């Protein structure tokens, strides 16, 4: 009995373990079946629109004569650089396009209430929209998905690092305002294939771009003017949208490092006209100032922008008294010194002739007053021009 009792107890223990194992397996199968049921929505969605995904090379319209409306907008995130010499603007923007797909509409109740679906962009047709002013390849990260609404609306957004051409006017540097266009258009689609529309007005694009503008460098965003346009080719016409980005240079760096030292040198040059002629060697002082101008130009030449069509006013003012090459300047200074020495020797030879000396002094005084007046006129005009450019 003991052996038999042990056998019965052992059988009962094995039976309880067996029942627990069966219960655990059943619960696991139920959970697994529920998981498969929730995952089957994606499978059913793919099977439902399999034909749409296979024909992604064609415009999503019911017939080829139908025009597809595409809404497009951009938001400016940062100005990465502006090359005045090459006239190239580098910006970082977010471009978003949306259109309606006639064959990709579903009832959310058929797919667990799902209203938005993220799909790989290879599954659907995408317009070949390109920025027309781009002069270099786009090096921004590539996004792999787009969003589809149950009404058939497709939303495709992507970041763009745009290196574009821009016609610059640096006449009023460093108080200049630049206007650079950015235009987007499909390359292979005519105006009867797609019609481009602005999704946001100029005020909306400017307001949103100003809020998210991340660049705090040399340039600040003023305005973005958006418009819809059309251009004609030899045998076709195309729709395109254009955004004119208006930016303004922050001048404080150039005021402190360029304008204030330059104004100090010019003011010192003007004050030198009031130095007494007999008790001070004015010629040596003038030559010292010219050497100071040349050294200052060498130091700040990297701060001045260069352009083949325009020259900054401040650059003209700084360079107006000497040639650009240092060797030429040194030769000019040597000639001036020789001329001054000859005049000095001539005055010394005729020192005894009082009448001749008075005539030379009178001529020198008249010439000095004339040059002083001309200098004051140019200096005043220069200051007024910079002041007006700053306040514009």
mmCIF file of C-alpha atoms in Angstrom:
data_model
loop_
_atom_site.group_PDB
_atom_site.id
_atom_site.type_symbol
_atom_site.label_atom_id
_atom_site.label_comp_id
_atom_site.label_asym_id
_atom_site.label_seq_id
_atom_site.Cartn_x
_atom_site.Cartn_y
_atom_site.Cartn_z
ATOM 1 C CA UNK A 1 0.000 0.000 0.000
ATOM 2 C CA UNK A 2 2.827 2.312 0.840
ATOM 3 C CA UNK A 3 4.308 1.702 -2.571
ATOM 4 C CA UNK A 4 0.854 1.923 -4.097
ATOM 5 C CA UNK A 5 0.102 5.077 -2.076
ATOM 6 C CA UNK A 6 3.339 6.634 -3.246
ATOM 7 C CA UNK A 7 2.392 5.766 -6.834
ATOM 8 C CA UNK A 8 -1.051 7.368 -6.440
ATOM 9 C CA UNK A 9 0.452 10.518 -4.858
ATOM 10 C CA UNK A 10 3.031 10.746 -7.618
ATOM 11 C CA UNK A 11 0.333 10.369 -10.251
ATOM 12 C CA UNK A 12 -1.721 13.104 -8.624
ATOM 13 C CA UNK A 13 1.337 15.431 -8.586
ATOM 14 C CA UNK A 14 2.043 14.725 -12.268
ATOM 15 C CA UNK A 15 -1.619 15.331 -13.141
ATOM 16 C CA UNK A 16 -1.574 18.780 -11.483
ATOM 17 C CA UNK A 17 1.622 19.736 -13.381
ATOM 18 C CA UNK A 18 0.086 18.563 -16.619
ATOM 19 C CA UNK A 19 -3.051 20.646 -16.048
ATOM 20 C CA UNK A 20 -1.006 23.787 -15.259
ATOM 21 C CA UNK A 21 1.068 23.309 -18.413
ATOM 22 C CA UNK A 22 -2.013 22.920 -20.593
ATOM 23 C CA UNK A 23 -3.571 26.051 -19.064
ATOM 24 C CA UNK A 24 -0.407 28.101 -19.698
ATOM 25 C CA UNK A 25 -0.219 26.900 -23.310
ATOM 26 C CA UNK A 26 -3.849 27.818 -23.918
ATOM 27 C CA UNK A 27 -3.376 31.313 -22.492
ATOM 28 C CA UNK A 28 -0.275 31.809 -24.627
ATOM 29 C CA UNK A 29 -2.166 30.707 -27.749
ATOM 30 C CA UNK A 30 -5.001 33.133 -26.975
ATOM 31 C CA UNK A 31 -2.568 36.043 -26.545
ATOM 32 C CA UNK A 32 -0.736 35.074 -29.707
ATOM 33 C CA UNK A 33 -3.990 34.924 -31.647
ATOM 34 C CA UNK A 34 -4.957 38.390 -30.376
ATOM 35 C CA UNK A 35 -1.533 39.760 -31.412
ATOM 36 C CA UNK A 36 -1.893 38.289 -34.872
ATOM 37 C CA UNK A 37 -5.367 39.807 -35.155
ATOM 38 C CA UNK A 38 -4.078 43.333 -34.424
ATOM 39 C CA UNK A 39 -1.143 42.921 -36.810
ATOM 40 C CA UNK A 40 -3.358 41.727 -39.624
ATOM 41 C CA UNK A 41 -4.603 45.275 -40.263
ATOM 42 C CA UNK A 42 -1.313 46.128 -41.966
ATOM 43 C CA UNK A 43 -1.459 42.951 -44.032
ATOM 44 C CA UNK A 44 -5.052 43.625 -45.109
ATOM 45 C CA UNK A 45 -4.179 47.237 -45.909
ATOM 46 C CA UNK A 46 -1.299 46.116 -48.116
ATOM 47 C CA UNK A 47 -3.476 43.552 -49.895
ATOM 48 C CA UNK A 48 -6.311 46.051 -50.382
ATOM 49 C CA UNK A 49 -4.101 48.609 -52.101
ATOM 50 C CA UNK A 50 -1.583 46.233 -53.679
ATOM 51 C CA UNK A 51 -2.519 47.359 -57.174
ATOM 52 C CA UNK A 52 -1.991 51.015 -56.190
ATOM 53 C CA UNK A 53 1.454 50.264 -54.855
ATOM 54 C CA UNK A 54 2.402 48.361 -58.013
ATOM 55 C CA UNK A 55 1.491 51.326 -60.260
ATOM 56 C CA UNK A 56 3.435 53.982 -58.377
ATOM 57 C CA UNK A 57 5.088 55.236 -61.574
ATOM 58 C CA UNK A 58 1.900 56.985 -62.778
ATOM 59 C CA UNK A 59 0.117 60.089 -61.565
ATOM 60 C CA UNK A 60 -2.732 59.184 -59.172
ATOM 61 C CA UNK A 61 -5.550 60.388 -61.447
ATOM 62 C CA UNK A 62 -8.408 58.527 -63.086
ATOM 63 C CA UNK A 63 -7.416 59.651 -66.596
ATOM 64 C CA UNK A 64 -4.331 61.278 -68.083
ATOM 65 C CA UNK A 65 -6.225 64.400 -69.149
ATOM 66 C CA UNK A 66 -6.975 65.240 -65.512
ATOM 67 C CA UNK A 67 -4.731 67.853 -63.877
ATOM 68 C CA UNK A 68 -3.333 67.037 -60.445
ATOM 69 C CA UNK A 69 -3.307 69.881 -57.908
ATOM 70 C CA UNK A 70 -0.242 70.024 -55.674
ATOM 71 C CA UNK A 71 0.025 72.326 -52.656
ATOM 72 C CA UNK A 72 3.559 73.295 -51.669
ATOM 73 C CA UNK A 73 5.177 75.409 -48.971
ATOM 74 C CA UNK A 74 8.555 75.962 -47.342
ATOM 75 C CA UNK A 75 9.812 77.057 -43.921
ATOM 76 C CA UNK A 76 13.246 78.633 -43.558
ATOM 77 C CA UNK A 77 15.195 77.176 -40.630
ATOM 78 C CA UNK A 78 18.647 78.729 -41.011
ATOM 79 C CA UNK A 79 20.939 80.768 -43.244
ATOM 80 C CA UNK A 80 24.191 78.833 -43.305
ATOM 81 C CA UNK A 81 26.247 81.300 -45.317
ATOM 82 C CA UNK A 82 26.397 83.938 -48.042
ATOM 83 C CA UNK A 83 29.405 84.128 -50.356
ATOM 84 C CA UNK A 84 29.539 87.678 -51.789
ATOM 85 C CA UNK A 85 32.299 86.896 -54.281
ATOM 86 C CA UNK A 86 30.598 83.829 -55.787
ATOM 87 C CA UNK A 87 27.074 85.200 -55.143
ATOM 88 C CA UNK A 88 25.947 81.960 -53.507
ATOM 89 C CA UNK A 89 23.418 81.636 -50.669
ATOM 90 C CA UNK A 90 23.305 78.499 -48.506
ATOM 91 C CA UNK A 91 20.056 77.871 -46.618
ATOM 92 C CA UNK A 92 18.393 75.027 -44.727
ATOM 93 C CA UNK A 93 14.638 74.727 -45.317
ATOM 94 C CA UNK A 94 11.761 72.312 -44.809
ATOM 95 C CA UNK A 95 9.671 71.769 -47.960
ATOM 96 C CA UNK A 96 6.253 70.101 -47.757
ATOM 97 C CA UNK A 97 4.054 68.958 -50.644
ATOM 98 C CA UNK A 98 0.525 67.569 -50.505
ATOM 99 C CA UNK A 99 -1.899 66.185 -53.085
ATOM 100 C CA UNK A 100 -4.907 63.846 -53.252
ATOM 101 C CA UNK A 101 -4.614 60.248 -54.376
ATOM 102 C CA UNK A 102 -7.827 59.129 -56.088
ATOM 103 C CA UNK A 103 -7.199 55.417 -55.460
ATOM 104 C CA UNK A 104 -5.953 55.499 -51.856
ATOM 105 C CA UNK A 105 -9.146 56.157 -49.859
ATOM 106 C CA UNK A 106 -10.443 53.957 -47.027
ATOM 107 C CA UNK A 107 -12.910 53.851 -44.171
ATOM 108 C CA UNK A 108 -11.041 54.123 -40.836
ATOM 109 C CA UNK A 109 -13.489 51.666 -39.217
ATOM 110 C CA UNK A 110 -12.224 48.924 -41.540
ATOM 111 C CA UNK A 111 -8.699 49.273 -40.132
ATOM 112 C CA UNK A 112 -9.186 49.727 -36.363
ATOM 113 C CA UNK A 113 -9.976 53.441 -36.705
ATOM 114 C CA UNK A 114 -6.656 54.255 -38.393
ATOM 115 C CA UNK A 115 -6.859 57.654 -40.130
ATOM 116 C CA UNK A 116 -3.170 58.266 -40.938
ATOM 117 C CA UNK A 117 -0.742 55.710 -42.339
ATOM 118 C CA UNK A 118 3.020 56.125 -42.844
ATOM 119 C CA UNK A 119 4.183 54.417 -46.044
ATOM 120 C CA UNK A 120 7.576 54.067 -47.708
ATOM 121 C CA UNK A 121 7.892 56.728 -50.372
ATOM 122 C CA UNK A 122 8.760 54.076 -52.981
ATOM 123 C CA UNK A 123 5.196 52.760 -52.701
ATOM 124 C CA UNK A 124 3.559 55.899 -54.136
ATOM 125 C CA UNK A 125 4.007 58.403 -56.931
ATOM 126 C CA UNK A 126 5.983 61.538 -55.932
ATOM 127 C CA UNK A 127 6.416 64.686 -58.076
ATOM 128 C CA UNK A 128 9.974 65.420 -59.196
ATOM 129 C CA UNK A 129 10.004 68.923 -57.685
ATOM 130 C CA UNK A 130 13.374 70.687 -57.801
ATOM 131 C CA UNK A 131 14.718 74.060 -56.695
ATOM 132 C CA UNK A 132 15.588 75.946 -59.891
ATOM 133 C CA UNK A 133 18.354 78.125 -58.395
ATOM 134 C CA UNK A 134 20.375 75.224 -56.971
ATOM 135 C CA UNK A 135 24.020 75.167 -58.051
ATOM 136 C CA UNK A 136 25.198 72.250 -55.911
ATOM 137 C CA UNK A 137 23.851 68.890 -54.820
ATOM 138 C CA UNK A 138 21.564 68.558 -51.828
ATOM 139 C CA UNK A 139 23.429 67.062 -48.850
ATOM 140 C CA UNK A 140 20.485 66.914 -46.436
ATOM 141 C CA UNK A 141 19.356 63.570 -44.923
ATOM 142 C CA UNK A 142 16.918 61.537 -46.990
ATOM 143 C CA UNK A 143 13.520 60.733 -45.418
ATOM 144 C CA UNK A 144 12.090 57.318 -46.239
ATOM 145 C CA UNK A 145 8.382 57.746 -45.387
ATOM 146 C CA UNK A 146 5.403 59.888 -46.252
ATOM 147 C CA UNK A 147 1.955 60.215 -44.627
ATOM 148 C CA UNK A 148 -1.404 59.301 -46.163
ATOM 149 C CA UNK A 149 -4.785 60.400 -44.775
ATOM 150 C CA UNK A 150 -7.856 58.189 -45.132
ATOM 151 C CA UNK A 151 -9.385 60.836 -47.440
ATOM 152 C CA UNK A 152 -6.574 60.206 -49.926
ATOM 153 C CA UNK A 153 -4.436 63.212 -49.033
ATOM 154 C CA UNK A 154 -0.723 62.475 -49.352
ATOM 155 C CA UNK A 155 1.730 64.617 -47.345
ATOM 156 C CA UNK A 156 5.401 64.473 -48.259
ATOM 157 C CA UNK A 157 7.866 66.634 -46.320
ATOM 158 C CA UNK A 158 11.638 66.670 -46.462
ATOM 159 C CA UNK A 159 14.572 68.870 -45.364
ATOM 160 C CA UNK A 160 16.699 70.587 -48.000
ATOM 161 C CA UNK A 161 20.154 72.125 -47.801
ATOM 162 C CA UNK A 162 19.983 74.523 -50.723
ATOM 163 C CA UNK A 163 23.072 76.107 -52.291
ATOM 164 C CA UNK A 164 21.494 78.654 -54.645
ATOM 165 C CA UNK A 165 22.591 81.561 -56.812
ATOM 166 C CA UNK A 166 21.639 85.075 -55.714
ATOM 167 C CA UNK A 167 22.271 88.429 -57.389
ATOM 168 C CA UNK A 168 23.805 90.578 -54.626
ATOM 169 C CA UNK A 169 24.074 94.340 -54.249
ATOM 170 C CA UNK A 170 26.745 95.242 -51.672
ATOM 171 C CA UNK A 171 26.794 98.968 -52.388
ATOM 172 C CA UNK A 172 25.519 99.850 -48.902
ATOM 173 C CA UNK A 173 27.668 97.352 -47.003
ATOM 174 C CA UNK A 174 27.477 96.767 -44.014
ATOM 175 C CA UNK A 175 23.882 98.092 -43.972
ATOM 176 C CA UNK A 176 22.842 96.131 -47.045
ATOM 177 C CA UNK A 177 19.577 94.228 -47.546
ATOM 178 C CA UNK A 178 19.623 91.282 -49.946
ATOM 179 C CA UNK A 179 16.715 89.636 -51.783
ATOM 180 C CA UNK A 180 17.323 86.066 -52.937
ATOM 181 C CA UNK A 181 14.764 83.994 -54.891
ATOM 182 C CA UNK A 182 13.952 80.332 -54.289
ATOM 183 C CA UNK A 183 11.789 78.688 -56.966
ATOM 184 C CA UNK A 184 10.351 75.166 -57.083
ATOM 185 C CA UNK A 185 8.938 73.372 -60.110
ATOM 186 C CA UNK A 186 8.468 69.813 -61.417
ATOM 187 C CA UNK A 187 11.063 69.019 -64.052
ATOM 188 C CA UNK A 188 9.166 66.635 -66.331
ATOM 189 C CA UNK A 189 5.527 67.600 -65.690
ATOM 190 C CA UNK A 190 3.830 70.337 -67.727
ATOM 191 C CA UNK A 191 1.152 72.697 -66.521
ATOM 192 C CA UNK A 192 -1.580 70.423 -67.909
ATOM 193 C CA UNK A 193 -0.191 67.538 -65.826
ATOM 194 C CA UNK A 194 0.172 69.260 -62.458
ATOM 195 C CA UNK A 195 -0.924 72.614 -61.091
ATOM 196 C CA UNK A 196 1.176 74.094 -58.279
ATOM 197 C CA UNK A 197 -0.520 76.085 -55.516
ATOM 198 C CA UNK A 198 0.839 77.871 -52.461
ATOM 199 C CA UNK A 199 -0.332 76.188 -49.294
ATOM 200 C CA UNK A 200 0.580 79.207 -47.140
ATOM 201 C CA UNK A 201 0.433 82.926 -47.816
ATOM 202 C CA UNK A 202 3.473 85.187 -47.612
ATOM 203 C CA UNK A 203 2.488 86.360 -44.125
ATOM 204 C CA UNK A 204 2.068 82.784 -42.881
ATOM 205 C CA UNK A 205 5.397 81.634 -44.325
ATOM 206 C CA UNK A 206 7.199 84.658 -42.866
ATOM 207 C CA UNK A 207 5.584 84.288 -39.438
ATOM 208 C CA UNK A 208 6.318 80.569 -39.129
ATOM 209 C CA UNK A 209 9.875 80.892 -40.495
ATOM 210 C CA UNK A 210 10.619 83.746 -38.086
ATOM 211 C CA UNK A 211 9.505 81.620 -35.123
ATOM 212 C CA UNK A 212 11.626 78.607 -36.058
ATOM 213 C CA UNK A 213 14.576 80.562 -37.492
ATOM 214 C CA UNK A 214 17.592 79.096 -35.708
ATOM 215 C CA UNK A 215 20.455 81.142 -37.160
ATOM 216 C CA UNK A 216 21.800 83.979 -34.971
ATOM 217 C CA UNK A 217 24.781 84.812 -37.145
ATOM 218 C CA UNK A 218 25.452 87.628 -39.564
ATOM 219 C CA UNK A 219 22.048 87.670 -41.284
ATOM 220 C CA UNK A 220 18.511 88.128 -39.975
ATOM 221 C CA UNK A 221 15.291 87.218 -41.753
ATOM 222 C CA UNK A 222 13.055 90.150 -42.744
ATOM 223 C CA UNK A 223 10.387 88.744 -45.061
ATOM 224 C CA UNK A 224 9.492 85.890 -47.414
ATOM 225 C CA UNK A 225 7.312 86.883 -50.364
ATOM 226 C CA UNK A 226 5.513 83.933 -52.028
ATOM 227 C CA UNK A 227 3.941 83.909 -55.497
ATOM 228 C CA UNK A 228 2.682 81.512 -58.180
ATOM 229 C CA UNK A 229 4.212 81.900 -61.633
ATOM 230 C CA UNK A 230 4.500 80.222 -65.021
ATOM 231 C CA UNK A 231 7.273 80.149 -67.594
ATOM 232 C CA UNK A 232 7.116 79.164 -71.243
ATOM 233 C CA UNK A 233 9.495 76.821 -72.981
ATOM 234 C CA UNK A 234 9.899 76.338 -76.726
ATOM 235 C CA UNK A 235 7.115 73.781 -76.868
ATOM 236 C CA UNK A 236 5.555 73.625 -73.400
ATOM 237 C CA UNK A 237 4.724 75.686 -70.326
ATOM 238 C CA UNK A 238 5.448 74.870 -66.683
ATOM 239 C CA UNK A 239 4.029 75.957 -63.365
ATOM 240 C CA UNK A 240 6.371 77.025 -60.588
ATOM 241 C CA UNK A 241 6.163 78.782 -57.248
ATOM 242 C CA UNK A 242 8.672 81.374 -56.064
ATOM 243 C CA UNK A 243 9.695 82.642 -52.640
ATOM 244 C CA UNK A 244 11.721 85.856 -52.407
ATOM 245 C CA UNK A 245 13.746 85.726 -49.191
ATOM 246 C CA UNK A 246 14.667 89.169 -47.851
ATOM 247 C CA UNK A 247 17.548 89.192 -45.368
ATOM 248 C CA UNK A 248 19.419 91.999 -43.635
ATOM 249 C CA UNK A 249 23.015 92.039 -42.461
ATOM 250 C CA UNK A 250 23.676 92.658 -38.757
ATOM 251 C CA UNK A 251 26.163 95.595 -38.938
ATOM 252 C CA UNK A 252 27.410 95.845 -35.329
ATOM 253 C CA UNK A 253 30.531 93.753 -35.921
ATOM 254 C CA UNK A 254 31.582 95.929 -38.869
ATOM 255 C CA UNK A 255 30.744 99.160 -37.033
ATOM 256 C CA UNK A 256 33.065 98.277 -34.165
ATOM 257 C CA UNK A 257 35.900 96.789 -36.210
ATOM 258 C CA UNK A 258 35.719 98.797 -39.438
ATOM 259 C CA UNK A 259 33.702 102.004 -39.355
ATOM 260 C CA UNK A 260 34.828 103.433 -36.012
ATOM 261 C CA UNK A 261 38.600 103.030 -36.722
ATOM 262 C CA UNK A 262 38.122 104.367 -40.253
ATOM 263 C CA UNK A 263 36.167 107.383 -38.973
ATOM 264 C CA UNK A 264 38.884 108.064 -36.382
ATOM 265 C CA UNK A 265 41.590 108.098 -39.079
ATOM 266 C CA UNK A 266 39.569 110.417 -41.315
ATOM 267 C CA UNK A 267 38.770 112.774 -38.428
ATOM 268 C CA UNK A 268 42.483 112.913 -37.565
ATOM 269 C CA UNK A 269 43.247 113.710 -41.196
ATOM 270 C CA UNK A 270 40.736 116.575 -41.161
ATOM 271 C CA UNK A 271 42.156 118.000 -37.918
ATOM 272 C CA UNK A 272 45.625 118.006 -39.455
ATOM 273 C CA UNK A 273 44.548 120.902 -41.700
ATOM 274 C CA UNK A 274 44.356 123.112 -38.610
ATOM 275 C CA UNK A 275 47.966 122.468 -37.617
ATOM 276 C CA UNK A 276 50.217 125.564 -37.846
ATOM 277 C CA UNK A 277 52.290 125.630 -41.004
ATOM 278 C CA UNK A 278 55.495 127.147 -39.599
ATOM 279 C CA UNK A 279 55.785 125.381 -36.251
ATOM 280 C CA UNK A 280 54.824 121.841 -37.331
ATOM 281 C CA UNK A 281 55.951 119.509 -40.112
ATOM 282 C CA UNK A 282 52.537 118.858 -41.635
ATOM 283 C CA UNK A 283 53.891 116.901 -44.610
ATOM 284 C CA UNK A 284 55.476 114.270 -42.370
ATOM 285 C CA UNK A 285 52.255 113.995 -40.382
ATOM 286 C CA UNK A 286 50.223 113.512 -43.589
ATOM 287 C CA UNK A 287 52.545 110.793 -44.828
ATOM 288 C CA UNK A 288 52.277 109.049 -41.460
ATOM 289 C CA UNK A 289 48.487 109.122 -41.773
ATOM 290 C CA UNK A 290 48.658 107.646 -45.266
ATOM 291 C CA UNK A 291 50.845 104.832 -43.985
ATOM 292 C CA UNK A 292 48.314 104.292 -41.194
ATOM 293 C CA UNK A 293 45.545 104.085 -43.822
ATOM 294 C CA UNK A 294 47.487 101.479 -45.788
ATOM 295 C CA UNK A 295 48.182 99.337 -42.717
ATOM 296 C CA UNK A 296 44.523 99.587 -41.685
ATOM 297 C CA UNK A 297 43.435 98.477 -45.171
ATOM 298 C CA UNK A 298 45.716 95.444 -45.021
ATOM 299 C CA UNK A 299 44.244 94.441 -41.661
ATOM 300 C CA UNK A 300 40.579 94.785 -42.622
ATOM 301 C CA UNK A 301 40.699 93.681 -46.266
ATOM 302 C CA UNK A 302 39.171 90.290 -45.352
ATOM 303 C CA UNK A 303 36.170 92.054 -43.797
ATOM 304 C CA UNK A 304 35.288 93.893 -47.006
ATOM 305 C CA UNK A 305 33.192 91.891 -49.492
ATOM 306 C CA UNK A 306 34.275 91.764 -53.116
ATOM 307 C CA UNK A 307 31.988 91.687 -56.109
ATOM 308 C CA UNK A 308 32.489 92.110 -59.845
ATOM 309 C CA UNK A 309 29.477 94.400 -60.318
ATOM 310 C CA UNK A 310 29.333 96.468 -57.142
ATOM 311 C CA UNK A 311 31.844 98.011 -54.748
ATOM 312 C CA UNK A 312 30.868 99.016 -51.193
ATOM 313 C CA UNK A 313 30.774 102.740 -50.508
ATOM 314 C CA UNK A 314 32.952 102.289 -47.449
ATOM 315 C CA UNK A 315 35.538 100.488 -49.573
ATOM 316 C CA UNK A 316 35.598 103.397 -52.020
ATOM 317 C CA UNK A 317 36.045 105.874 -49.170
ATOM 318 C CA UNK A 318 38.876 103.960 -47.568
ATOM 319 C CA UNK A 319 40.707 103.422 -50.863
ATOM 320 C CA UNK A 320 40.206 106.800 -52.472
ATOM 321 C CA UNK A 321 43.612 108.289 -51.424
ATOM 322 C CA UNK A 322 46.035 105.565 -52.476
ATOM 323 C CA UNK A 323 46.579 102.773 -55.014
ATOM 324 C CA UNK A 324 45.669 99.238 -54.007
ATOM 325 C CA UNK A 325 49.222 97.873 -54.254
ATOM 326 C CA UNK A 326 51.586 98.599 -51.374
ATOM 327 C CA UNK A 327 54.619 98.864 -53.662
ATOM 328 C CA UNK A 328 52.910 101.566 -55.701
ATOM 329 C CA UNK A 329 51.950 103.369 -52.516
ATOM 330 C CA UNK A 330 55.521 103.338 -51.282
ATOM 331 C CA UNK A 331 56.753 104.710 -54.612
ATOM 332 C CA UNK A 332 54.135 107.463 -54.467
ATOM 333 C CA UNK A 333 55.169 108.383 -50.940
ATOM 334 C CA UNK A 334 58.805 108.589 -52.015
ATOM 335 C CA UNK A 335 57.868 110.937 -54.858
ATOM 336 C CA UNK A 336 55.859 113.098 -52.480
ATOM 337 C CA UNK A 337 58.785 113.245 -50.056
ATOM 338 C CA UNK A 338 61.152 114.242 -52.872
ATOM 339 C CA UNK A 339 58.748 116.938 -54.009
ATOM 340 C CA UNK A 340 58.413 118.300 -50.496
ATOM 341 C CA UNK A 341 62.176 118.349 -50.135
ATOM 342 C CA UNK A 342 62.554 120.245 -53.399
ATOM 343 C CA UNK A 343 59.949 122.783 -52.309
ATOM 344 C CA UNK A 344 61.720 123.178 -48.983
ATOM 345 C CA UNK A 345 65.063 123.769 -50.691
ATOM 346 C CA UNK A 346 63.455 126.240 -53.071
ATOM 347 C CA UNK A 347 61.924 128.155 -50.185
ATOM 348 C CA UNK A 348 65.274 128.211 -48.380
ATOM 349 C CA UNK A 349 67.051 129.622 -51.485
ATOM 350 C CA UNK A 350 64.530 132.384 -51.719
ATOM 351 C CA UNK A 351 64.314 132.968 -48.013
ATOM 352 C CA UNK A 352 65.911 136.363 -48.379
ATOM 353 C CA UNK A 353 63.365 137.503 -50.906
ATOM 354 C CA UNK A 354 60.444 138.446 -48.666
ATOM 355 C CA UNK A 355 58.008 139.111 -51.478
ATOM 356 C CA UNK A 356 58.586 135.687 -53.064
ATOM 357 C CA UNK A 357 58.139 133.974 -49.706
ATOM 358 C CA UNK A 358 54.860 135.769 -49.105
ATOM 359 C CA UNK A 359 53.571 134.660 -52.502
ATOM 360 C CA UNK A 360 54.444 131.008 -51.803
ATOM 361 C CA UNK A 361 52.765 131.169 -48.419
ATOM 362 C CA UNK A 362 49.678 132.701 -49.935
ATOM 363 C CA UNK A 363 49.496 130.039 -52.658
ATOM 364 C CA UNK A 364 50.010 127.291 -50.074
ATOM 365 C CA UNK A 365 47.297 128.745 -47.858
ATOM 366 C CA UNK A 366 44.791 128.931 -50.712
ATOM 367 C CA UNK A 367 45.581 125.364 -51.800
ATOM 368 C CA UNK A 368 45.322 124.179 -48.211
ATOM 369 C CA UNK A 369 41.894 125.785 -47.742
ATOM 370 C CA UNK A 370 40.670 124.342 -51.039
ATOM 371 C CA UNK A 371 41.758 120.779 -50.183
ATOM 372 C CA UNK A 372 40.301 121.159 -46.700
ATOM 373 C CA UNK A 373 36.912 122.208 -48.120
ATOM 374 C CA UNK A 374 36.872 119.342 -50.630
ATOM 375 C CA UNK A 375 37.791 116.872 -47.893
ATOM 376 C CA UNK A 376 34.982 118.149 -45.650
ATOM 377 C CA UNK A 377 32.429 117.864 -48.477
ATOM 378 C CA UNK A 378 33.412 114.254 -49.258
ATOM 379 C CA UNK A 379 33.539 113.290 -45.601
ATOM 380 C CA UNK A 380 30.113 114.810 -44.878
ATOM 381 C CA UNK A 381 28.570 113.125 -47.928
ATOM 382 C CA UNK A 382 30.090 109.812 -46.855
ATOM 383 C CA UNK A 383 28.678 110.080 -43.322
ATOM 384 C CA UNK A 384 25.229 111.069 -44.619
ATOM 385 C CA UNK A 385 25.164 108.135 -47.041
ATOM 386 C CA UNK A 386 26.088 105.632 -44.317
ATOM 387 C CA UNK A 387 23.533 107.145 -41.920
ATOM 388 C CA UNK A 388 20.739 106.922 -44.500
ATOM 389 C CA UNK A 389 21.733 103.346 -45.397
ATOM 390 C CA UNK A 390 21.672 102.378 -41.708
ATOM 391 C CA UNK A 391 18.227 103.904 -41.102
ATOM 392 C CA UNK A 392 16.625 102.398 -44.244
#
